[in-house]
Amino acid sequence: MKKTVFLFNPENDMALANFTPYYKVSAEIQRMAADLSVLPAWYAPAGSIVKLPSIGRMPHWEEDGNGGMFFPEVEWTAAYPSVAWSPWGWSPALVHTLRQKEVDEAYLPSAGILADIRALSGRTSAVPILQSFAGMKGICGEACACFTLEEVRTIVAGWGRCVLKAPWSGSGRGLAFVSNETWTASVEGWTARILRTQGAVMAEPIYNKVCDFAMEFRADEDGKVSFAGYSLFETDAFGNYKGNLLASDGTIEHWLEAYISLETLYEVRQHLLAVLPQWLGRRYTGYLGIDMMVCHEKDYILHPCVEINLRMNMGVLSRLFFDRYVCPTACGRFVIEHYPTSGEALRFHIYMQDAYPVRLVGGRLESGYVSLTPVGEDTRY
């Protein structure tokens, strides 16, 4: 049986927005992809292959021992094997690259499947999911797809303040927080450009957010959808992803229960398990995350569908890493850090290894610092 190649391609969202075979990845995203290219090893099944730009650093990383933490049982390759591929996400640009590298067409999604993935990935497609919660107690959430500049102006005037979102954009990108007072020529120009290039702009009220979390799911080839766990994550003021809590699903439920009843959480989960198969219609196989947030208005309420991430994501990665490698009673943080100059990451890495040595119990991580990717002098992520 042929093995599957796993690939970390963080540019996927922007490549879907562009939706041509010739999308060019920025130099900074290329650096991120290279520095973090081994991440799939932590969620891929044992015996899988992980695609890297180069395998030159891997023997030293494994030899170094990473503070005593064991390594996943995967193979590394810098080649493009003609076998099944499991990327972070699919786009025409990735298919074009693999086709050029002579990966057999049998392992690549068709143009029709790519079009379905793009349509489902757009923020406008999540509106019916959010609307399906109408009448459920203890929840909030409103979203409107605008197709003209006049519609956007009307929404902003009516709500007073809201967040505008491009239908397709990277995490934390393609957002504009606006109000009647801050509606400027610059904001109007941005809105007009998104309408022209993507056909719509999403508008949503700004809620008094208490915390971000997600329910993660997996859709199989038969169209069935199963719950894969919770993701409790942090974002900055601009919506950029910062990191995840590493904890059991039970611990996360206990934390959320301080604001939202378990009855509401379970009702939302069961509703999504019923609605998602119909929404997907067997057009997608793989992981997907439903971003949610706890809001505080007169009381604590749940927004059950802020966005849908129709791809592998950091929430699933941290969920699977915890379930496979961390002691069930332990808690920690999974963080993606960026260092602007060479040497910073390595100095931090050495300090953390000394200050927080790894402690394993029963072969699982109980405490300490672990880098899930190799760190060298030139590492930035």
XYZ file of C-alpha atoms in Angstrom:
381
model
C 0.000 0.000 0.000
C 1.442 3.382 -1.017
C 1.997 5.984 1.688
C 0.530 9.489 1.809
C 2.627 12.656 1.589
C 1.720 15.413 4.062
C 2.502 19.047 3.228
C 2.323 22.284 5.201
C 1.277 25.022 2.743
C 0.098 27.983 4.889
C -0.518 30.143 1.809
C -3.595 28.059 0.989
C -6.227 30.655 1.932
C -4.637 33.349 -0.229
C -4.091 30.877 -3.061
C -7.815 30.054 -2.938
C -8.642 33.767 -3.023
C -6.456 34.176 -6.113
C -7.739 30.870 -7.564
C -5.330 30.580 -10.474
C -2.580 28.004 -11.104
C -0.050 30.838 -11.173
C -0.460 32.319 -7.695
C 2.924 33.473 -6.377
C 3.640 32.976 -2.688
C 5.238 35.954 -0.937
C 8.809 35.569 0.296
C 7.697 35.862 3.935
C 5.098 33.081 3.615
C 7.666 30.929 1.817
C 9.962 31.392 4.810
C 7.172 30.449 7.212
C 6.318 27.372 5.158
C 9.958 26.280 5.131
C 10.610 26.906 8.839
C 7.429 25.101 9.905
C 7.443 22.424 7.195
C 7.821 19.519 9.657
C 4.576 20.330 11.526
C 2.511 17.665 9.696
C 4.708 15.006 11.311
C 2.874 15.625 14.581
C -0.581 14.843 13.154
C 0.124 12.510 10.221
C -0.432 8.771 10.800
C 2.671 6.731 11.622
C 4.535 5.681 8.491
C 3.462 8.743 6.479
C 5.820 10.897 4.426
C 6.331 14.597 5.222
C 7.400 16.893 2.376
C 10.185 19.348 3.236
C 12.090 21.916 1.145
C 15.268 20.133 2.242
C 16.023 17.240 4.587
C 19.525 18.478 5.407
C 18.607 19.612 8.921
C 16.572 16.572 9.908
C 19.358 14.161 10.984
C 20.792 16.819 13.330
C 17.337 17.604 14.749
C 16.631 13.959 15.529
C 20.163 13.413 16.809
C 19.872 16.469 19.066
C 16.964 14.743 20.785
C 14.862 17.906 21.216
C 15.259 17.893 24.977
C 14.333 14.225 25.321
C 11.034 14.414 23.405
C 10.596 11.495 21.023
C 9.856 12.005 17.331
C 6.889 10.883 15.243
C 7.379 7.752 13.137
C 7.373 9.406 9.716
C 9.656 9.626 6.698
C 11.067 12.871 5.285
C 11.358 13.736 1.610
C 12.391 16.719 -0.470
C 11.038 15.042 -3.616
C 7.523 14.926 -5.063
C 6.460 11.250 -4.953
C 3.613 10.241 -7.245
C 1.364 8.992 -4.446
C -1.589 10.363 -2.488
C -1.062 13.860 -1.036
C -2.606 15.429 2.052
C -1.769 19.155 2.111
C -2.814 21.797 4.647
C -5.287 22.799 1.947
C -5.930 22.352 -1.783
C -5.773 25.141 -4.392
C -5.227 25.381 -8.158
C -1.694 26.658 -7.507
C -0.749 23.553 -5.514
C -2.321 21.229 -8.086
C -0.351 23.028 -10.807
C 2.897 22.584 -8.865
C 2.289 18.877 -8.261
C 1.290 18.369 -11.882
C 4.542 19.996 -12.994
C 6.399 17.614 -10.668
C 4.678 14.705 -12.471
C 2.417 13.602 -9.642
C -0.211 11.378 -11.283
C -3.599 12.975 -11.991
C -5.264 10.192 -10.005
C -3.880 11.789 -6.824
C -4.988 15.351 -7.640
C -8.417 16.924 -7.135
C -10.323 17.843 -10.297
C -11.186 21.390 -11.334
C -14.752 20.748 -10.160
C -13.633 19.630 -6.693
C -11.369 22.698 -6.400
C -14.292 24.954 -7.345
C -16.442 23.275 -4.674
C -13.715 23.718 -2.045
C -13.351 27.387 -2.916
C -17.109 27.993 -2.787
C -17.451 26.230 0.569
C -14.373 28.022 1.955
C -15.740 31.502 1.242
C -17.080 33.371 4.256
C -20.398 33.954 2.491
C -21.075 30.219 2.386
C -21.178 30.094 6.194
C -24.253 32.339 6.346
C -26.752 29.453 5.923
C -25.020 27.540 8.724
C -25.351 30.514 11.065
C -28.973 31.079 10.019
C -29.789 27.436 10.773
C -29.341 28.194 14.491
C -32.311 30.606 14.469
C -34.514 30.048 17.501
C -31.904 28.181 19.553
C -31.593 29.579 23.086
C -28.362 31.019 24.469
C -26.799 31.967 21.147
C -26.194 35.082 19.062
C -24.724 35.862 15.682
C -25.627 37.762 12.561
C -23.871 38.037 9.209
C -24.799 39.621 5.914
C -23.290 39.194 2.469
C -23.211 42.539 0.633
C -22.825 42.698 -3.137
C -22.760 46.464 -3.733
C -21.091 49.440 -2.091
C -24.514 50.874 -1.322
C -25.477 47.709 0.594
C -22.306 48.003 2.672
C -22.973 51.675 3.438
C -26.540 50.829 4.498
C -25.376 48.041 6.827
C -22.709 50.248 8.445
C -25.221 53.069 8.919
C -27.769 50.687 10.431
C -25.439 48.863 12.824
C -23.297 51.892 13.668
C -20.159 49.736 13.891
C -19.271 46.423 12.319
C -16.478 44.324 10.869
C -16.198 43.925 7.103
C -14.538 40.782 5.768
C -13.259 39.692 2.377
C -14.899 36.358 1.439
C -11.467 34.761 0.963
C -8.398 35.812 2.917
C -5.758 34.470 5.267
C -6.308 34.128 9.008
C -6.678 37.585 10.557
C -6.373 39.227 7.142
C -8.967 40.802 4.892
C -10.751 42.465 7.825
C -11.781 46.084 8.355
C -13.369 47.345 11.589
C -15.568 50.311 10.668
C -18.199 52.654 12.054
C -20.099 55.693 10.849
C -17.272 57.824 12.259
C -14.396 55.836 10.734
C -15.873 55.281 7.262
C -13.229 56.990 5.134
C -12.262 57.155 1.477
C -9.590 54.571 2.236
C -12.093 52.112 3.746
C -14.481 52.722 0.860
C -11.659 52.059 -1.604
C -10.767 48.800 0.148
C -14.428 47.744 0.147
C -14.848 48.578 -3.537
C -11.726 46.569 -4.409
C -12.965 43.480 -2.534
C -16.352 43.779 -4.227
C -14.656 44.064 -7.611
C -12.209 41.180 -7.146
C -14.237 38.760 -4.989
C -17.848 39.708 -5.749
C -19.033 40.318 -2.189
C -18.124 41.679 1.250
C -19.227 40.106 4.506
C -20.581 42.405 7.227
C -20.978 41.347 10.852
C -21.792 43.216 14.070
C -18.953 43.692 16.558
C -19.643 41.672 19.685
C -18.216 42.005 23.180
C -16.006 38.934 22.877
C -14.849 37.044 25.966
C -12.924 34.210 24.286
C -12.355 32.375 21.013
C -12.734 28.648 20.550
C -13.670 26.188 17.833
C -15.322 22.848 17.359
C -13.274 20.680 15.013
C -14.836 18.083 12.733
C -13.779 15.531 10.140
C -15.733 14.695 6.981
C -15.124 11.257 5.470
C -15.513 10.023 1.901
C -18.991 8.655 2.635
C -20.242 12.105 3.580
C -20.350 11.401 7.308
C -19.111 14.090 9.717
C -17.660 13.322 13.140
C -16.614 15.548 16.024
C -12.805 15.747 16.363
C -12.520 17.846 19.522
C -12.303 21.392 20.853
C -9.791 24.112 20.086
C -9.424 26.971 22.585
C -7.249 29.575 20.912
C -5.957 33.140 21.223
C -6.039 35.953 18.667
C -4.695 39.499 18.793
C -6.749 42.680 18.378
C -6.612 42.279 14.593
C -7.808 38.683 14.553
C -4.381 37.142 13.909
C -3.851 33.673 15.355
C -1.480 33.587 18.353
C -1.735 30.110 19.851
C -3.795 27.288 21.353
C -4.389 25.942 24.819
C -3.052 22.385 25.092
C -5.603 20.610 27.261
C -8.053 17.739 27.170
C -11.531 18.219 25.741
C -12.887 17.752 29.265
C -10.689 20.554 30.610
C -11.768 22.882 27.806
C -15.423 22.072 28.443
C -14.926 22.809 32.132
C -13.345 26.173 31.265
C -16.139 27.088 28.837
C -18.781 25.987 31.352
C -17.916 29.074 33.407
C -19.731 31.036 30.692
C -21.851 28.639 28.628
C -23.817 25.623 29.827
C -22.714 22.198 28.635
C -26.274 21.687 27.455
C -25.857 24.594 25.014
C -22.448 23.326 23.844
C -23.792 19.829 23.215
C -26.889 21.157 21.462
C -24.719 23.253 19.135
C -22.436 20.283 18.440
C -25.332 17.949 17.640
C -26.913 20.572 15.417
C -23.677 20.934 13.430
C -23.301 17.168 13.126
C -26.749 17.128 11.521
C -26.325 20.225 9.313
C -22.744 19.886 8.073
C -23.235 16.708 5.993
C -26.056 18.400 4.082
C -24.001 21.582 3.644
C -20.920 19.708 2.434
C -22.850 17.357 0.188
C -19.824 15.028 -0.124
C -17.905 17.840 -1.807
C -15.099 17.833 0.763
C -13.135 15.216 2.686
C -10.905 16.101 5.610
C -10.806 18.269 8.712
C -12.763 21.482 9.144
C -13.086 23.883 12.041
C -16.056 26.018 13.081
C -14.747 29.123 14.866
C -16.993 30.286 17.701
C -16.817 32.848 20.474
C -18.297 33.480 23.892
C -19.792 36.976 24.016
C -21.013 39.050 26.931
C -24.050 41.172 26.263
C -26.653 41.209 29.052
C -25.474 37.681 29.807
C -22.905 35.258 28.407
C -24.012 33.889 25.054
C -22.458 31.768 22.327
C -21.784 32.767 18.735
C -21.853 29.308 17.087
C -20.410 30.080 13.652
C -18.025 33.009 13.221
C -16.087 31.360 10.388
C -15.565 27.941 8.846
C -12.011 26.757 8.126
C -12.358 24.105 5.443
C -8.821 22.731 5.742
C -6.330 21.452 8.241
C -5.757 24.097 10.911
C -3.719 24.845 14.019
C -6.637 23.895 16.252
C -6.739 20.361 14.879
C -2.936 20.148 14.986
C -2.819 21.136 18.662
C -5.779 18.844 19.463
C -4.100 15.805 17.852
C -0.696 16.662 19.343
C -2.182 16.797 22.833
C -4.168 13.579 22.424
C -1.153 11.675 21.078
C 1.816 13.043 23.001
C 0.752 14.909 26.173
C -0.299 13.570 29.581
C -4.121 13.779 29.803
C -3.970 15.807 33.037
C -1.345 18.301 31.807
C -1.997 21.759 30.356
C 0.201 23.883 28.145
C 0.352 26.276 25.218
C 0.937 25.682 21.519
C 2.373 28.875 20.040
C 3.587 30.026 16.631
C 6.253 32.710 17.133
C 7.915 35.034 14.620
C 11.416 36.444 15.128
C 12.395 39.400 12.906
C 16.157 38.813 12.891
C 18.474 35.814 12.588
C 19.677 34.254 15.814
C 16.728 35.374 17.972
C 14.811 32.118 17.660
C 17.899 30.026 18.416
C 18.779 32.067 21.522
C 15.194 31.764 22.782
C 15.181 28.024 21.996
C 18.388 27.385 23.967
C 17.149 29.449 26.918
C 13.788 27.635 27.041
C 15.388 24.190 26.836
C 17.589 25.048 29.818
C 14.879 26.790 31.828
C 12.071 24.281 31.148
C 13.516 20.781 30.611
C 11.259 18.097 29.203
C 9.664 15.685 31.656
C 7.999 12.578 30.236
C 5.617 10.323 32.165
C 4.629 7.055 30.564
C 6.156 8.258 27.312
C 3.992 11.393 27.278
C 4.939 15.026 27.823
C 4.041 16.154 31.351
C 5.944 19.442 31.451
C 8.710 21.414 29.811
C 9.454 23.217 26.569
C 9.523 21.456 23.194
C 10.052 22.963 19.751
C 7.939 21.037 17.248
C 10.188 22.274 14.422
C 13.994 22.449 13.972
C 15.620 25.675 15.168
C 18.804 27.059 13.610
C 20.645 30.349 13.296
C 18.467 31.403 10.340
C 15.099 30.347 11.819
C 12.436 33.074 11.869
C 9.320 30.976 12.681
